[in-house]
Amino acid sequence: MHTQSKQFQYIQEWSEEFLSLWPHRYDYIWAEHPQHGQRPEWKTESRHPLSDRLIRQGSYLYGVRFGAQTNYCLLDIDAGSPYHPKHDPLAIGRILAALEPLGLVTHLACTSSYSGGIHLYLPFQSAQKSWQLALVVQTLIENAGFKVALGQLEILPNPKVYATDHTPSLYAAHRLPMQAGSYLLNSHWEVIWSDSSSFVRQWNLVQSRNDIDELTLEQILQAARRKQYRISGKGEKFLNDLNAEIEVGWTGDGQTNYLLGRIAMRSYIFGHLLNAAFPLEGQTLVNDIVTVASSLPGYQDYCGHQHEIEKRAEEWARCVENSHYYHYGSSKFKSTTTLLSPVEPQPPTWNQRQSQEARDRIRSAIADMLNQGTLPADAGKRHQALTKYGIGGETLYKHKDLWHPGCLWITPPDPPNSEELSCPAAFEGPTEAEEVTSLLDRNGSKDTTGKDLEPSELSPVEPKGSNDKDVKASRESDPFKEPKNEEVTQLKLELQGTLGQIKAQIQAQKEANQAERSHQLQAQLEARRTAQAEKMRRYLESGDRILVEEAMRWMQANPEILDTL
């Protein structure tokens, strides 16, 4: 008998066109294939990007994140969501209808996994900034009455919370389609035959019909950013006043200096509400000023500084950065005053820039230690800890007001303006001579009955005892006559007793001051720890996957504070 052997076949590889749909491969997620009914345990890999061969191999489940730009967005609806077709057959249709004004008129649907969740892909033709698209899509969906939340309806790329310290954060990741449990769905939400080629065909068809309306995106984005920062009535008026002066552009000669000043103010104060992900500073601010100025009406006809526009923009950028103005919504408030006058800007000196950079490094180091709960209370240990951040001892001495325990206020005053900053004298403690004088002023200006003495009565201390009259008489008869030995001894004893009492009071006062300062510092540290714990609690309740992961990492690093959450 001859048995027919099965012919060996290679596993069919996914098409290259399918792999090209996912260009951002950094910080990808992966997980082992779970048992039936269990969820995958996702992990993030940041050491290397996800390769095509790993995806083709299929040994694990993989997912990707979004980069700075994207040509698709994704709506993730869990199986238990009230918007899932098995709970509300019309909900997805209403959600997608809310996105039509943006130019997203059709979609590609597939199951996310065996759990029955649905992924709605909305590819479009021209790439968009990820943070802008996320904010606009969320605004449109929420305006239609739907709640964007973990486990109900997620938007990818997800809107990221702005951080004042400019710390970058990752976009949420989504699992790649056409893996185990992922199938294409028809218009009735029924599973149909699926592979990478059929997925690509549907993707291309949908992408050809979706075209983002740039004007609509810009209008929704501006409204969303103002709502996100809760811009006040005064802020709204200030922004509108700047718009009124800027948007007309040049109407004649001699207007460049004035217009660049107004553009610099608007970009610096409100830039992150209008067209940027973060507050504009440095070269980014300069570039924005040049871009806005060169696009205004009349620029080509009347601006006489076109050959040096970048230099002029840089001067105005440095001017507004060193003024009393601040980014709207920032916690670093400055005193408010009238608008900047269109005078010639004076850039900061080299020493000023170096001093400011040093202070920024110290603040950053202190903030990092506070977040980790490792800030020493002792001044010497704190000095050693700061030097590990690459900050020199001389620099720390010049800026003691930022880190020295004796120089910290519970409520800090206005920031000092001097380049050579030192610890305020009030917190260095008075000298022993000053304390003696102070105590004498408080104690020595009253007699034993508590009656205030006149200035004429504040004579040098006279020894008391049986020889008082003789001493006084001898001094009255001859003020230059030296007292007898026993008189000198008696005088020394009296002075030693008085000085002993004064020193005891000084020591007691010092100990009381040290205890009070220690209590204040402990209260300040406890308040910051409590605030951080409250912040992490809000992260846990937010439902945002990234914020929840950050809170979990913080809780693992700070197990002793778990009871406060």
Coordinates of C-alpha atoms in Angstrom, one line a residue:
M1 CA 0.0 0.0 0.0
H2 CA 1.1 3.5 -0.8
T3 CA 0.0 6.3 1.5
Q4 CA -0.1 9.7 0.0
S5 CA 2.0 12.1 2.1
K6 CA 0.8 15.6 2.7
Q7 CA 2.6 18.3 0.8
F8 CA 4.4 20.8 3.1
Q9 CA 3.2 24.3 2.8
Y10 CA 4.6 27.5 4.2
I11 CA 2.4 29.6 6.5
Q12 CA 0.9 32.4 4.4
E13 CA 2.5 35.8 5.3
W14 CA 0.5 38.9 5.8
S15 CA 0.7 41.4 2.9
E16 CA 3.2 44.2 3.0
E17 CA 0.4 46.7 2.3
F18 CA -1.3 45.6 5.5
L19 CA 1.9 46.1 7.5
S20 CA 2.4 49.6 6.1
L21 CA -0.9 50.7 7.7
W22 CA 0.8 50.8 11.0
P23 CA 4.0 52.9 10.6
H24 CA 4.5 53.8 14.3
R25 CA 6.1 50.8 15.9
Y26 CA 7.8 52.2 19.0
D27 CA 6.6 51.4 22.6
Y28 CA 4.4 48.6 21.2
I29 CA 2.4 46.3 23.4
W30 CA 2.5 42.5 23.4
A31 CA 0.9 39.6 25.3
E32 CA 0.7 35.9 25.3
H33 CA -2.4 34.3 23.8
P34 CA -4.8 34.0 26.7
Q35 CA -6.9 31.0 27.8
H36 CA -10.5 31.0 26.6
G37 CA -12.5 33.6 28.6
Q38 CA -9.5 35.4 30.0
R39 CA -8.0 38.7 29.2
P40 CA -4.5 39.2 27.8
E41 CA -1.8 40.5 30.1
W42 CA -0.4 43.3 28.0
K43 CA 3.2 44.6 28.5
T44 CA 4.9 47.5 26.9
E45 CA 8.2 47.0 25.0
S46 CA 10.3 50.2 24.7
R47 CA 13.7 48.8 23.9
H48 CA 13.1 48.3 20.2
P49 CA 10.4 48.9 17.6
L50 CA 8.0 46.1 16.5
S51 CA 9.2 44.4 13.4
D52 CA 7.3 43.0 10.5
R53 CA 8.7 39.5 11.2
L54 CA 7.4 39.5 14.7
I55 CA 3.9 40.4 13.5
R56 CA 4.1 37.7 10.8
Q57 CA 5.3 35.1 13.2
G58 CA 2.1 35.5 15.3
S59 CA 3.6 33.9 18.5
Y60 CA 2.1 36.7 20.6
L61 CA -0.6 39.3 20.3
Y62 CA 0.7 42.7 19.4
G63 CA -0.6 46.3 19.5
V64 CA 0.7 49.7 18.4
R65 CA 0.5 53.3 19.5
F66 CA 0.2 56.6 17.6
G67 CA 2.9 59.0 16.7
A68 CA 2.8 62.7 16.3
Q69 CA 0.7 62.4 13.1
T70 CA -1.8 59.8 12.0
N71 CA -4.0 59.0 9.0
Y72 CA -6.6 57.1 10.9
C73 CA -8.5 57.1 14.2
L74 CA -10.2 54.3 16.0
L75 CA -13.3 54.0 18.2
D76 CA -13.2 51.1 20.7
I77 CA -16.5 49.8 22.0
D78 CA -16.4 47.0 24.6
A79 CA -18.9 44.1 24.5
G80 CA -20.4 45.3 27.8
S81 CA -20.7 48.9 26.7
P82 CA -24.2 50.4 26.5
Y83 CA -23.3 51.5 23.0
H84 CA -22.7 48.0 21.7
P85 CA -25.2 46.8 19.1
K86 CA -26.5 44.1 21.3
H87 CA -27.5 46.7 23.9
D88 CA -28.4 49.7 21.6
P89 CA -28.6 48.8 17.9
L90 CA -28.7 52.5 16.9
A91 CA -25.9 54.0 19.1
I92 CA -23.0 53.4 16.8
G93 CA -24.9 55.0 13.9
R94 CA -25.5 58.1 16.0
I95 CA -21.8 58.2 17.1
L96 CA -20.6 58.0 13.5
A97 CA -23.2 60.6 12.4
A98 CA -21.6 63.0 14.9
L99 CA -18.3 62.8 13.0
E100 CA -19.6 63.5 9.5
P101 CA -19.2 67.3 9.8
L102 CA -15.5 66.6 10.2
G103 CA -15.4 64.7 6.9
L104 CA -15.4 61.2 8.4
V105 CA -18.4 59.7 6.5
T106 CA -17.7 56.0 6.5
H107 CA -15.8 53.4 8.5
L108 CA -14.3 49.9 8.7
A109 CA -15.6 47.6 11.5
C110 CA -14.1 44.4 13.0
T111 CA -14.2 42.5 16.2
S112 CA -11.4 43.3 18.6
S113 CA -11.1 39.8 20.0
Y114 CA -13.1 36.8 21.0
S115 CA -14.7 39.0 23.7
G116 CA -17.0 40.5 21.1
G117 CA -15.8 44.1 21.4
I118 CA -15.9 46.3 18.2
H119 CA -13.2 48.4 16.7
L120 CA -14.3 51.1 14.2
Y121 CA -11.5 52.3 12.0
L122 CA -11.8 55.6 10.3
P123 CA -8.9 56.1 7.9
F124 CA -8.6 59.4 5.9
Q125 CA -6.5 60.8 3.2
S126 CA -4.4 63.6 4.6
A127 CA -2.4 63.0 7.8
Q128 CA -3.4 65.1 10.9
K129 CA -1.7 65.9 14.2
S130 CA -2.7 63.2 16.6
W131 CA -3.5 65.4 19.5
Q132 CA -5.7 67.8 17.4
L133 CA -7.6 64.9 15.9
A134 CA -8.2 63.3 19.3
L135 CA -9.5 66.4 20.9
V136 CA -11.8 67.3 18.0
V137 CA -13.2 63.7 17.7
Q138 CA -13.9 63.6 21.5
T139 CA -15.6 67.0 21.3
L140 CA -17.9 66.0 18.5
I141 CA -18.8 62.7 20.2
E142 CA -19.5 64.3 23.6
N143 CA -21.5 67.1 22.1
A144 CA -23.7 64.3 20.7
G145 CA -24.4 63.1 24.2
F146 CA -22.1 60.1 24.4
K147 CA -19.7 59.5 27.3
V148 CA -16.0 58.8 26.4
A149 CA -14.8 56.4 29.1
L150 CA -12.7 53.3 29.7
G151 CA -14.9 50.2 29.1
Q152 CA -17.6 52.1 27.3
L153 CA -16.3 54.1 24.4
E154 CA -12.6 54.9 23.9
I155 CA -11.0 57.2 21.3
L156 CA -7.6 56.4 19.8
P157 CA -5.5 58.5 19.5
N158 CA -6.7 59.5 23.0
P159 CA -6.7 63.1 24.2
K160 CA -3.7 63.5 26.5
V161 CA -3.7 65.6 29.6
Y162 CA -1.4 68.6 29.3
A163 CA 1.6 68.6 31.7
T164 CA 3.1 71.9 32.9
D165 CA 6.5 70.3 33.2
H166 CA 6.4 69.3 29.5
T167 CA 6.9 65.7 30.4
P168 CA 6.0 63.6 27.3
S169 CA 3.4 60.8 27.7
L170 CA 2.5 58.0 25.4
Y171 CA -0.7 57.6 23.5
A172 CA -2.8 54.6 24.4
A173 CA -2.2 51.5 22.3
H174 CA -4.6 49.3 20.4
R175 CA -4.2 45.7 19.4
L176 CA -3.6 45.0 15.7
P177 CA -6.6 43.7 13.7
M178 CA -6.8 40.3 12.0
Q179 CA -5.1 38.5 14.9
A180 CA -6.8 35.7 16.9
G181 CA -10.5 36.6 17.4
S182 CA -10.5 39.6 15.1
Y183 CA -12.9 39.4 12.1
L184 CA -14.5 41.9 9.7
L185 CA -18.1 42.8 10.3
N186 CA -20.8 43.6 7.8
S187 CA -23.5 46.3 8.1
H188 CA -25.5 44.0 10.4
W189 CA -22.6 43.5 12.8
E190 CA -22.2 39.9 11.6
V191 CA -18.8 38.2 11.2
I192 CA -17.7 37.7 7.6
W193 CA -14.7 36.0 6.0
S194 CA -11.6 38.0 6.9
D195 CA -7.9 38.1 6.1
S196 CA -5.3 40.9 5.8
S197 CA -6.0 41.3 2.1
S198 CA -9.7 41.8 2.5
F199 CA -9.0 44.2 5.4
V200 CA -6.7 46.3 3.2
R201 CA -9.3 46.4 0.4
Q202 CA -11.9 47.8 2.8
W203 CA -9.4 50.2 4.3
N204 CA -8.5 51.7 0.9
L205 CA -12.2 52.1 0.0
V206 CA -13.1 53.9 3.2
Q207 CA -10.0 56.0 3.1
S208 CA -10.8 57.3 -0.4
R209 CA -14.2 58.6 0.9
N210 CA -13.0 60.2 4.1
D211 CA -11.4 63.6 3.8
I212 CA -10.9 65.8 6.8
D213 CA -12.4 69.3 6.5
E214 CA -9.5 71.5 7.7
L215 CA -11.7 74.6 8.4
T216 CA -14.2 72.6 10.5
L217 CA -11.3 71.0 12.4
E218 CA -9.8 74.3 13.2
Q219 CA -13.1 75.8 14.4
I220 CA -13.9 72.9 16.6
L221 CA -10.3 72.7 17.9
Q222 CA -10.3 76.4 19.0
A223 CA -13.6 76.0 20.8
A224 CA -12.4 72.8 22.5
R225 CA -9.1 74.2 23.7
R226 CA -10.9 77.2 25.2
K227 CA -13.3 74.9 27.0
Q228 CA -10.5 72.6 28.1
Y229 CA -8.7 75.5 29.8
R230 CA -11.9 77.2 31.0
I231 CA -10.9 80.5 29.6
S232 CA -12.3 83.3 31.7
G233 CA -14.2 86.4 30.6
K234 CA -11.2 88.6 31.0
G235 CA -9.0 86.1 29.2
E236 CA -11.6 85.9 26.4
K237 CA -11.6 89.7 26.0
F238 CA -7.8 89.9 26.0
L239 CA -7.6 87.3 23.3
N240 CA -10.3 89.0 21.2
D241 CA -8.5 92.3 21.6
L242 CA -5.3 90.8 20.3
N243 CA -7.1 89.1 17.4
A244 CA -8.7 92.4 16.4
E245 CA -5.3 94.0 16.2
I246 CA -3.4 91.1 14.6
E247 CA -5.8 89.8 12.0
V248 CA -6.1 93.0 10.0
G249 CA -2.4 92.7 9.3
W250 CA -0.4 95.5 7.7
T251 CA -2.2 98.5 6.3
G252 CA 0.8 100.8 5.9
D253 CA 4.4 101.4 6.7
G254 CA 5.9 101.5 10.2
Q255 CA 3.6 98.9 11.7
T256 CA 6.0 95.9 12.0
N257 CA 7.3 96.5 15.5
Y258 CA 3.8 97.0 16.9
L259 CA 2.3 93.9 15.1
L260 CA 5.2 91.6 16.0
G261 CA 4.8 92.6 19.7
R262 CA 1.1 91.7 19.6
I263 CA 1.7 88.5 17.7
A264 CA 4.4 87.5 20.2
M265 CA 2.0 88.1 23.1
R266 CA -0.8 86.1 21.6
S267 CA 1.5 83.2 20.7
Y268 CA 3.1 83.1 24.1
I269 CA 0.0 83.5 26.2
F270 CA -2.6 81.7 24.2
G271 CA -0.7 79.6 21.6
H272 CA -1.5 76.3 23.3
L273 CA -5.2 77.1 23.2
L274 CA -5.1 78.0 19.5
N275 CA -2.8 75.7 17.4
A276 CA -0.2 74.0 19.6
A277 CA -0.1 71.0 21.9
F278 CA 2.1 72.8 24.5
P279 CA 2.8 76.4 25.5
L280 CA 5.2 78.0 23.0
E281 CA 8.7 78.9 24.1
G282 CA 12.1 79.3 22.7
Q283 CA 12.6 78.6 19.0
T284 CA 9.1 77.2 18.7
L285 CA 7.7 80.5 19.8
V286 CA 10.0 82.3 17.3
N287 CA 8.8 80.1 14.4
D288 CA 5.2 80.7 15.3
I289 CA 5.6 84.5 15.3
V290 CA 7.3 84.3 11.9
T291 CA 4.6 82.0 10.5
V292 CA 1.7 84.2 11.7
A293 CA 3.4 87.4 10.6
S294 CA 4.2 86.2 7.1
S295 CA 0.7 85.0 6.5
L296 CA -1.1 88.2 7.5
P297 CA -2.6 90.6 4.9
G298 CA -0.2 93.4 3.7
Y299 CA 3.0 91.6 4.8
Q300 CA 4.5 91.5 1.4
D301 CA 3.5 95.1 0.6
Y302 CA 4.3 97.0 3.8
C303 CA 6.6 95.0 6.1
G304 CA 10.0 96.6 5.7
H305 CA 11.8 94.0 7.8
Q306 CA 11.1 90.9 5.7
H307 CA 14.9 90.3 5.3
E308 CA 15.3 90.1 9.1
I309 CA 11.9 89.0 10.2
E310 CA 13.3 86.0 12.1
K311 CA 15.7 88.1 14.0
R312 CA 13.0 90.6 14.9
A313 CA 10.7 87.7 16.0
E314 CA 13.4 86.3 18.2
E315 CA 13.9 89.7 19.9
W316 CA 10.2 90.0 20.6
A317 CA 10.0 86.3 21.8
R318 CA 12.8 86.9 24.3
C319 CA 11.1 90.1 25.4
V320 CA 7.7 88.6 26.1
E321 CA 9.3 85.5 27.8
N322 CA 11.0 87.8 30.3
S323 CA 8.0 90.0 30.9
H324 CA 5.3 89.6 33.6
Y325 CA 3.1 87.6 31.1
Y326 CA 2.6 83.9 31.5
H327 CA 1.0 81.0 29.6
Y328 CA -2.8 80.9 30.1
G329 CA -3.7 78.2 32.6
S330 CA -0.2 77.9 34.0
S331 CA 0.3 77.7 37.7
K332 CA 3.3 80.2 37.5
F333 CA 1.3 83.4 37.8
K334 CA 2.9 86.7 37.5
S335 CA 1.6 90.2 38.4
T336 CA -0.8 91.7 36.0
T337 CA -0.4 95.1 34.5
T338 CA -1.0 96.9 31.2
L339 CA -0.2 95.6 27.8
L340 CA 3.4 95.6 26.6
S341 CA 4.3 98.9 25.0
P342 CA 5.8 98.6 21.5
V343 CA 9.3 99.6 22.6
E344 CA 12.5 98.2 21.4
P345 CA 12.9 94.8 23.2
Q346 CA 16.0 94.2 25.3
P347 CA 17.1 90.6 25.3
P348 CA 18.3 89.1 28.6
T349 CA 22.0 89.1 29.3
W350 CA 24.2 86.0 29.3
N351 CA 24.3 86.1 33.1
Q352 CA 20.6 86.3 33.4
R353 CA 20.1 83.4 31.1
Q354 CA 22.6 81.3 33.0
S355 CA 21.0 82.2 36.4
Q356 CA 17.5 81.3 35.1
E357 CA 18.7 78.0 33.7
A358 CA 20.3 77.1 37.0
R359 CA 17.2 77.9 39.0
D360 CA 15.1 75.8 36.6
R361 CA 17.5 72.8 37.1
I362 CA 17.2 73.2 40.9
R363 CA 13.4 73.4 40.7
S364 CA 13.2 70.4 38.4
A365 CA 15.4 68.4 40.8
I366 CA 13.4 69.4 43.9
A367 CA 10.2 68.4 42.1
D368 CA 11.6 65.1 41.0
M369 CA 12.6 64.2 44.6
L370 CA 9.2 65.4 45.9
N371 CA 7.4 63.1 43.4
Q372 CA 9.6 60.2 44.5
G373 CA 9.3 61.1 48.2
T374 CA 13.1 61.2 48.6
L375 CA 13.6 64.8 49.4
P376 CA 15.8 64.9 52.6
A377 CA 14.8 67.3 55.4
D378 CA 18.4 67.9 56.5
A379 CA 20.1 70.8 54.6
G380 CA 23.4 68.9 54.3
K381 CA 21.8 65.7 52.9
R382 CA 19.6 67.8 50.6
H383 CA 22.7 69.6 49.3
Q384 CA 24.4 66.2 48.5
A385 CA 21.2 64.9 46.8
L386 CA 21.0 68.0 44.6
T387 CA 24.7 67.6 43.5
K388 CA 23.8 64.2 42.1
Y389 CA 21.6 66.0 39.6
G390 CA 24.7 67.7 38.1
I391 CA 24.2 71.0 40.1
G392 CA 27.4 72.5 41.5
G393 CA 27.9 73.6 45.1
E394 CA 28.5 77.2 44.1
T395 CA 25.3 77.3 42.1
L396 CA 23.4 75.8 45.1
Y397 CA 24.8 78.4 47.4
K398 CA 23.7 81.3 45.1
H399 CA 20.2 79.9 45.0
K400 CA 19.6 78.7 48.5
D401 CA 16.1 80.2 48.5
L402 CA 15.0 77.4 46.2
W403 CA 16.1 74.4 48.3
H404 CA 17.5 75.3 51.8
P405 CA 15.1 74.2 54.6
G406 CA 15.7 77.5 56.4
C407 CA 14.8 79.5 53.3
L408 CA 11.4 77.9 52.5
W409 CA 8.1 79.6 53.1
I410 CA 4.8 77.8 53.6
T411 CA 3.4 80.4 51.2
P412 CA 6.3 81.7 49.1
P413 CA 6.5 85.4 48.4
D414 CA 7.1 86.9 45.0
P415 CA 10.2 85.4 43.2
P416 CA 13.4 87.4 43.8
N417 CA 14.7 89.5 41.0
S418 CA 18.4 89.7 41.9
E419 CA 20.9 87.5 40.0
E420 CA 22.9 86.9 43.2
L421 CA 20.2 85.4 45.4
S422 CA 21.0 84.3 49.0
C423 CA 19.1 83.1 52.0
P424 CA 17.1 85.9 53.6
A425 CA 18.6 87.2 56.7
A426 CA 15.4 86.7 58.6
F427 CA 15.8 82.9 58.2
E428 CA 19.5 82.8 59.0
G429 CA 18.8 83.6 62.7
P430 CA 20.0 86.7 64.6
T431 CA 23.4 86.8 66.0
E432 CA 24.0 86.3 69.7
A433 CA 24.6 90.0 70.2
E434 CA 21.3 90.8 68.4
E435 CA 19.5 88.4 70.6
V436 CA 21.0 89.8 73.7
T437 CA 20.0 93.3 72.6
S438 CA 16.5 92.1 71.8
L439 CA 16.1 90.5 75.2
L440 CA 17.4 93.5 77.0
D441 CA 15.0 95.6 75.0
R442 CA 12.2 93.4 76.0
N443 CA 13.2 92.5 79.6
G444 CA 15.6 95.2 80.7
S445 CA 13.3 98.2 79.9
K446 CA 11.0 97.3 82.8
D447 CA 11.7 97.4 86.6
T448 CA 10.7 94.6 89.0
T449 CA 7.2 95.9 89.2
G450 CA 6.7 95.7 85.5
K451 CA 6.6 99.5 85.2
D452 CA 8.1 100.9 82.0
L453 CA 11.3 102.8 82.6
E454 CA 12.1 106.2 81.1
P455 CA 15.2 106.3 78.8
S456 CA 17.0 108.3 81.5
E457 CA 16.5 105.5 83.9
L458 CA 18.2 102.9 81.7
S459 CA 21.6 103.4 83.3
P460 CA 24.4 100.8 83.4
V461 CA 23.8 97.8 85.8
E462 CA 24.7 98.6 89.3
P463 CA 25.7 95.9 91.8
K464 CA 23.2 95.2 94.6
G465 CA 23.9 94.6 98.2
S466 CA 25.2 96.3 101.3
N467 CA 27.9 98.3 99.4
D468 CA 25.5 99.9 96.8
K469 CA 25.5 103.3 98.5
D470 CA 29.3 103.3 98.9
V471 CA 29.8 102.3 95.3
K472 CA 27.4 105.0 94.1
A473 CA 28.9 107.6 96.4
S474 CA 32.5 106.8 95.3
R475 CA 31.5 107.0 91.6
E476 CA 29.6 110.3 92.1
S477 CA 32.6 111.8 93.9
D478 CA 35.2 110.5 91.4
P479 CA 33.8 108.8 88.3
F480 CA 37.3 107.8 87.2
K481 CA 38.1 106.1 90.5
E482 CA 38.3 102.3 90.1
P483 CA 36.1 100.2 92.4
K484 CA 37.5 97.9 95.0
N485 CA 38.2 94.2 94.4
E486 CA 35.1 93.0 96.2
E487 CA 33.0 95.5 94.2
V488 CA 34.4 94.1 91.0
T489 CA 33.7 90.6 92.1
Q490 CA 30.1 91.4 93.0
L491 CA 29.6 93.2 89.7
K492 CA 30.9 90.2 87.8
L493 CA 28.6 87.8 89.6
E494 CA 25.7 90.0 88.9
L495 CA 26.6 90.3 85.2
Q496 CA 27.2 86.5 84.9
G497 CA 23.8 85.8 86.4
T498 CA 22.1 88.2 84.0
L499 CA 24.0 86.9 81.0
G500 CA 23.2 83.3 82.1
Q501 CA 19.5 84.1 82.2
I502 CA 19.8 85.8 78.8
K503 CA 21.6 82.8 77.2
A504 CA 19.1 80.4 78.6
Q505 CA 16.3 82.4 77.1
I506 CA 18.2 82.6 73.8
Q507 CA 18.7 78.8 73.8
A508 CA 15.1 78.2 74.6
Q509 CA 14.1 80.6 71.8
K510 CA 16.4 78.8 69.3
E511 CA 15.0 75.4 70.2
A512 CA 11.4 76.7 69.8
N513 CA 12.3 78.3 66.4
Q514 CA 13.9 75.0 65.2
A515 CA 10.9 73.0 66.4
E516 CA 8.6 75.4 64.6
R517 CA 10.6 75.3 61.4
S518 CA 10.7 71.5 61.5
H519 CA 7.0 71.4 62.1
Q520 CA 6.3 73.7 59.2
L521 CA 8.6 71.7 56.8
Q522 CA 7.0 68.5 57.9
A523 CA 3.5 70.0 57.3
Q524 CA 4.6 71.2 53.9
L525 CA 6.0 67.8 52.9
E526 CA 2.8 66.1 54.2
A527 CA 0.6 68.5 52.3
R528 CA 2.5 67.7 49.1
R529 CA 2.3 64.0 49.7
T530 CA -1.4 64.3 50.3
A531 CA -1.8 66.3 47.2
Q532 CA 0.1 63.7 45.2
A533 CA -2.0 60.9 46.6
E534 CA -5.2 62.8 45.8
K535 CA -3.9 63.3 42.3
M536 CA -3.3 59.6 41.9
R537 CA -6.7 58.9 43.2
R538 CA -8.2 61.1 40.5
Y539 CA -6.1 59.3 38.0
L540 CA -7.5 56.0 39.1
E541 CA -11.1 57.3 38.9
S542 CA -10.5 59.0 35.5
G543 CA -10.8 55.8 33.5
D544 CA -8.0 56.9 31.2
R545 CA -5.8 53.9 30.6
I546 CA -2.5 55.9 30.6
L547 CA -3.4 57.8 33.8
V548 CA -4.5 54.6 35.5
E549 CA -1.2 52.9 34.6
E550 CA 0.7 55.9 35.9
A551 CA -1.2 55.8 39.2
M552 CA -0.6 52.0 39.5
R553 CA 3.2 52.6 39.0
W554 CA 3.1 55.3 41.6
M555 CA 1.3 53.1 44.1
Q556 CA 3.8 50.3 43.7
A557 CA 6.6 52.8 44.3
N558 CA 4.8 54.3 47.4
P559 CA 3.1 51.4 49.2
E560 CA 3.1 53.2 52.5
I561 CA 0.7 55.9 51.1
L562 CA -1.9 53.4 49.8
D563 CA -4.1 54.0 52.8
T564 CA -4.6 57.6 51.8
L565 CA -6.2 56.7 48.4

